[in-house]
C-alpha angles and dihedrals in degrees: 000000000000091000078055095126100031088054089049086049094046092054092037077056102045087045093049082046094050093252096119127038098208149017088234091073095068088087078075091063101034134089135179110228093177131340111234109218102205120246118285086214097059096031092084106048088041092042086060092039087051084054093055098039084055100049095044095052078056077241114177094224089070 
């Protein structure tokens, strides 16, 4: 959804104003236009890089 930010910032707004009880209630406001796969070609050298980003945060997910 292009209005994809502005959305997420309205509700941020109502739920700071009251206007919404949970931050779970923002499915309500959300849609999936395309799901974007990332690139083969830039899945393996990040992959590594994510690895090393990971163990050097000291990151549990490691």
């Amino acid at each position: 959804m292009a209005e994809g930010a502005a959305l997420g910032a309205a509700f941020l707004g109502r739920l700071a104003a009251g206007l919404e009880s949970s931050i779970a209630d923002a499915a309500r406001w959300a849609s999936t236009d395309r799901i974007v796969e990332p690139s083969a070609d830039w899945a393996g050298p990040t992959k590594e890089r994510y690895r090393r980003f990971l163990a050097l945060s000291g990151s549990k997910l490691a």
